[in-house]
Coordinates of N, CA and C in Angstrom, one line a residue:
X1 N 1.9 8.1 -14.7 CA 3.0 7.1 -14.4 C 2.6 5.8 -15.0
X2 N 3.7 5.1 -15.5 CA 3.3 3.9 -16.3 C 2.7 2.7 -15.0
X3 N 2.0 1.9 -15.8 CA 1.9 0.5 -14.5 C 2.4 -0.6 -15.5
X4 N 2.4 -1.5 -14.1 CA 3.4 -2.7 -15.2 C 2.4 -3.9 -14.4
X5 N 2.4 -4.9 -15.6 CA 1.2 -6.0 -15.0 C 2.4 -7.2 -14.7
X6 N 2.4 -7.8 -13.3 CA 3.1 -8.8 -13.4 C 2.5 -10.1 -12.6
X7 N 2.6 -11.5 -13.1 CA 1.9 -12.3 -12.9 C 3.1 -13.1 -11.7
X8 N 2.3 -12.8 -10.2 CA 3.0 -13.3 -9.0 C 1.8 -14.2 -9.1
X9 N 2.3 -15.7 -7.9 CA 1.8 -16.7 -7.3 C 0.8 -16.3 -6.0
X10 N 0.2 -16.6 -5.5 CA -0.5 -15.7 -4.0 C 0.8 -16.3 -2.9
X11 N 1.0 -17.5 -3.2 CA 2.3 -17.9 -2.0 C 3.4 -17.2 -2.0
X12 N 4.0 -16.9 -3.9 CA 5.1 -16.3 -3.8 C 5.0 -14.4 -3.7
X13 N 4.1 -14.1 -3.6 CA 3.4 -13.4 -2.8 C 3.8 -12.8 -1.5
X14 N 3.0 -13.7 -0.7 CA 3.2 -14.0 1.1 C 4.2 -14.4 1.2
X15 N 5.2 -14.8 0.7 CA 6.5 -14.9 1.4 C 7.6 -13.8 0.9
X16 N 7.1 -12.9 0.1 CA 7.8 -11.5 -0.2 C 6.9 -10.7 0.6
X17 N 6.0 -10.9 1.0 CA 5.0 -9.9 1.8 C 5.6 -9.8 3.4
X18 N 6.3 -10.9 3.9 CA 6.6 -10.9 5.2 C 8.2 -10.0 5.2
X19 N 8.7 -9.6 4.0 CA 10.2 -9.0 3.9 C 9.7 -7.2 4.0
X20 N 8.4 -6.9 3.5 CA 7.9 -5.8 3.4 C 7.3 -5.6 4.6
X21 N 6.5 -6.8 5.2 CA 5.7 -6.5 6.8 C 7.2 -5.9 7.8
X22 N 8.5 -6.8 7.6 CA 9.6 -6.4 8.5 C 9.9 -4.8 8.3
X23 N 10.3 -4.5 7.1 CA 10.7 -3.2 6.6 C 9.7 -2.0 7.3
X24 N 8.5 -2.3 7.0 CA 7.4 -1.4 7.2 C 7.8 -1.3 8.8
X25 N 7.6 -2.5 9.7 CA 7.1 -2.5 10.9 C 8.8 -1.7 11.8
X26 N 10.0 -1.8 10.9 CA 11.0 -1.1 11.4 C 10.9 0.6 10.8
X27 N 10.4 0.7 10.2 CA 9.9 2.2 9.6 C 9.0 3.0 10.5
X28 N 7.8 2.2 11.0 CA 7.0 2.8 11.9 C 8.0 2.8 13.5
X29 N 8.6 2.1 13.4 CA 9.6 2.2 14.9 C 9.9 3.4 14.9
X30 N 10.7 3.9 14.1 CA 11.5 5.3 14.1 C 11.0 6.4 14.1
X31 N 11.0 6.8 15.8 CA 10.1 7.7 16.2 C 10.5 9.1 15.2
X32 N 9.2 9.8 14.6 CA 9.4 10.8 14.1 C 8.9 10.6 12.5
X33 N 9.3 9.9 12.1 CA 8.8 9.2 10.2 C 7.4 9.8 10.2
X34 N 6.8 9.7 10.9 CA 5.3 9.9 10.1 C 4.9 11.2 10.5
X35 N 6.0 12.1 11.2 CA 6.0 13.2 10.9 C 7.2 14.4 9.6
X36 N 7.6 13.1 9.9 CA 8.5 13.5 7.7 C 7.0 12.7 6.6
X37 N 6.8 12.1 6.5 CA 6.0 11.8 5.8 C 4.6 12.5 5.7
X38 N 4.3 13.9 4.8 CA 3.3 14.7 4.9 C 2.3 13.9 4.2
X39 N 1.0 13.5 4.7 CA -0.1 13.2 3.7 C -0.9 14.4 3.4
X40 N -1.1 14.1 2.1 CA -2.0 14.9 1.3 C -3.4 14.9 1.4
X41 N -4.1 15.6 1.2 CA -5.5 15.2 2.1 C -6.5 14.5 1.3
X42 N -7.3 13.2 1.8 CA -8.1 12.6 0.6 C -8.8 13.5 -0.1
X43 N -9.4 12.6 -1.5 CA -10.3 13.6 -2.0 C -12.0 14.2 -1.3
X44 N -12.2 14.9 -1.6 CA -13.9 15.2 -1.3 C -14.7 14.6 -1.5
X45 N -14.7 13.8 -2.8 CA -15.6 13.1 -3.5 C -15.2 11.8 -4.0
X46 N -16.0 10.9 -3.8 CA -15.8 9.6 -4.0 C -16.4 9.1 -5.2
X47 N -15.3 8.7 -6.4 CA -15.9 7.9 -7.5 C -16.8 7.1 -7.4
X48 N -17.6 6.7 -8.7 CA -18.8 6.1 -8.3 C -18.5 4.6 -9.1
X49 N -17.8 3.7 -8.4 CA -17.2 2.1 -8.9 C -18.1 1.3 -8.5
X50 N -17.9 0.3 -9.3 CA -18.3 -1.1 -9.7 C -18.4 -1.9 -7.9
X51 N -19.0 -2.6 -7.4 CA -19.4 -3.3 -6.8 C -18.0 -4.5 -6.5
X52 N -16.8 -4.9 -5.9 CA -16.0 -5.9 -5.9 C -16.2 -7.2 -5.3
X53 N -16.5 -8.0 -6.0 CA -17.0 -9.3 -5.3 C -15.8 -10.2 -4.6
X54 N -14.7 -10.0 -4.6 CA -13.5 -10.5 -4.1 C -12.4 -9.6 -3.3
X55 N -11.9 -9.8 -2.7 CA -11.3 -8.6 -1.6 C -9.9 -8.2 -2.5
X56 N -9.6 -6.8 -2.1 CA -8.7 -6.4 -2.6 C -7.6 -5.9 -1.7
X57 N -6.8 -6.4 -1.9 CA -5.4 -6.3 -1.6 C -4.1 -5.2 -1.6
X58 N -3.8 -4.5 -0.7 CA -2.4 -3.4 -1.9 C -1.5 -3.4 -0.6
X59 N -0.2 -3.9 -1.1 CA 0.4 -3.9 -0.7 C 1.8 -3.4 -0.6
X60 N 2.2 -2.0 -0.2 CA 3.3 -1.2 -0.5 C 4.7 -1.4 -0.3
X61 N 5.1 -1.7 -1.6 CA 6.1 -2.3 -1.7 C 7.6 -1.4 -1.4
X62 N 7.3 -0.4 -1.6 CA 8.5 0.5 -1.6 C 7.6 1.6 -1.1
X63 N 8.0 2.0 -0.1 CA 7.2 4.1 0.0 C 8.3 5.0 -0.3
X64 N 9.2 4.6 -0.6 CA 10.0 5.9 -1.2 C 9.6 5.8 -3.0
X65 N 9.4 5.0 -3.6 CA 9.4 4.9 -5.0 C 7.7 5.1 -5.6
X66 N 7.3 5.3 -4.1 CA 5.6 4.7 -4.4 C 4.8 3.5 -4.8
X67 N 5.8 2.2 -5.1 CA 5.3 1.1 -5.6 C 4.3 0.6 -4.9
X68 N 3.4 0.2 -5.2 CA 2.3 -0.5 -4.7 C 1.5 -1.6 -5.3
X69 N 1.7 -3.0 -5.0 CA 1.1 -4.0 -5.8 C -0.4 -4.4 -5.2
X70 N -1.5 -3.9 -6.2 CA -2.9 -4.8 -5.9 C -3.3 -5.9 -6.6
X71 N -3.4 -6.6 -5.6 CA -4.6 -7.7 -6.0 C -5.9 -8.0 -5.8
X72 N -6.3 -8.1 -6.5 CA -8.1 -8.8 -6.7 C -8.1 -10.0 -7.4
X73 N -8.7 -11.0 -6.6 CA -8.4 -12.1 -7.2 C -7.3 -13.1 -7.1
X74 N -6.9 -13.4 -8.6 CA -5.8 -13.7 -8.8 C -5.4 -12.7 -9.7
X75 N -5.6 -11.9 -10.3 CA -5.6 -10.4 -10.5 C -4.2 -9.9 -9.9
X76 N -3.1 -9.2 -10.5 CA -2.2 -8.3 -9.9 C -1.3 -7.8 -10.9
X77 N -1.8 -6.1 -10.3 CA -1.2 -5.3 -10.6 C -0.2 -4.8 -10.2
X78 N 1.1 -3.8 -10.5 CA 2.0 -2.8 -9.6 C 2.2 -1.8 -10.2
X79 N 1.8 -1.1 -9.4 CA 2.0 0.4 -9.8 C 2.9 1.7 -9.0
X80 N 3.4 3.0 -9.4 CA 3.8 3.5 -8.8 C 2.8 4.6 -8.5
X81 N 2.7 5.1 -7.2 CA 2.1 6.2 -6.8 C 2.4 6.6 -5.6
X82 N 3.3 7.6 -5.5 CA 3.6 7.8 -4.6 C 2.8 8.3 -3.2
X83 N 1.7 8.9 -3.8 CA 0.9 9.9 -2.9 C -0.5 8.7 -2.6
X84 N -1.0 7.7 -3.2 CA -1.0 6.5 -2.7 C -0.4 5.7 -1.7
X85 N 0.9 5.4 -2.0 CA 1.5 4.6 -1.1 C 1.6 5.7 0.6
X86 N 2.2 7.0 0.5 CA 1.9 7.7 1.1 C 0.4 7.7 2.3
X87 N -0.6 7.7 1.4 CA -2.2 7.8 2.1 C -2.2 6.1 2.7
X88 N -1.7 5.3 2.0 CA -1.6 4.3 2.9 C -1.0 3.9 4.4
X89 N -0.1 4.2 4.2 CA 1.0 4.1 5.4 C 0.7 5.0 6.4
X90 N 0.1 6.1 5.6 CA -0.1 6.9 6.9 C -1.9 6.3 8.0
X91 N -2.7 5.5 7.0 CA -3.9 4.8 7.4 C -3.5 4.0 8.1
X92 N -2.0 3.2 8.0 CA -1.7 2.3 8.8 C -1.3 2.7 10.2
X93 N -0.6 3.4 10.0 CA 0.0 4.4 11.5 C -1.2 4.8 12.1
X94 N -2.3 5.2 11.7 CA -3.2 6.0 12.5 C -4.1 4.9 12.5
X95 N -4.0 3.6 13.0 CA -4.7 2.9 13.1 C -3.9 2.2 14.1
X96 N -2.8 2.2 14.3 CA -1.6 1.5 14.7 C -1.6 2.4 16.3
X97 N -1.9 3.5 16.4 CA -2.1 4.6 17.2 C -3.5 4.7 18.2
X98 N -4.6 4.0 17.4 CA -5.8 4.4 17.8 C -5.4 3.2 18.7
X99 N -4.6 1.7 19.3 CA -5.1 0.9 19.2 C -4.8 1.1 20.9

């Protein structure tokens, strides 16, 4: 899948982040979603990466399309992945659950 590099502000950011927190947080409402949404199971084995000195960021912009923007840094990317965006949301719910 292609990725597309696009140069967002961190503010203009966070103030498109709070339109996605609403969307998400009415998505998890609707009892039953996170049993339509099948996650795939992580991998077994964990690549062997680089050390990140700055926190990273991803924030799922669309889960039907798989969009997902990270940042590191001032760093940002967006990419589509759906089975990503997927593994995410579902980490969010089961965290959302434990609490």
């Amino acid at each position: 899948m292609g990725e597309k590099n696009v140069n967002v502000s961190r503010r203009a950011f966070l103030s498109r982040a709070s339109l996605g927190v609403v969307i998400a947080g009415a998505a998890a409402a609707v009892p039953g979603l996170g049993a339509v949404v099948r996650l795939p199971a992580a991998p077994t084995t964990t690549p062997d990466l680089p050390l990140v000195a700055e926190p990273l960021v991803a924030h799922v912009r669309d889960l039907a399309s798989g969009e997902v923007s990270l940042m590191v840094g001032t760093d940002h990317v967006v990419l589509r992945d759906a089975n990503l965006a997927a593994r995410l949301y579902g980490a969010a719910l089961a965290r959302r659950r434990e609490r």
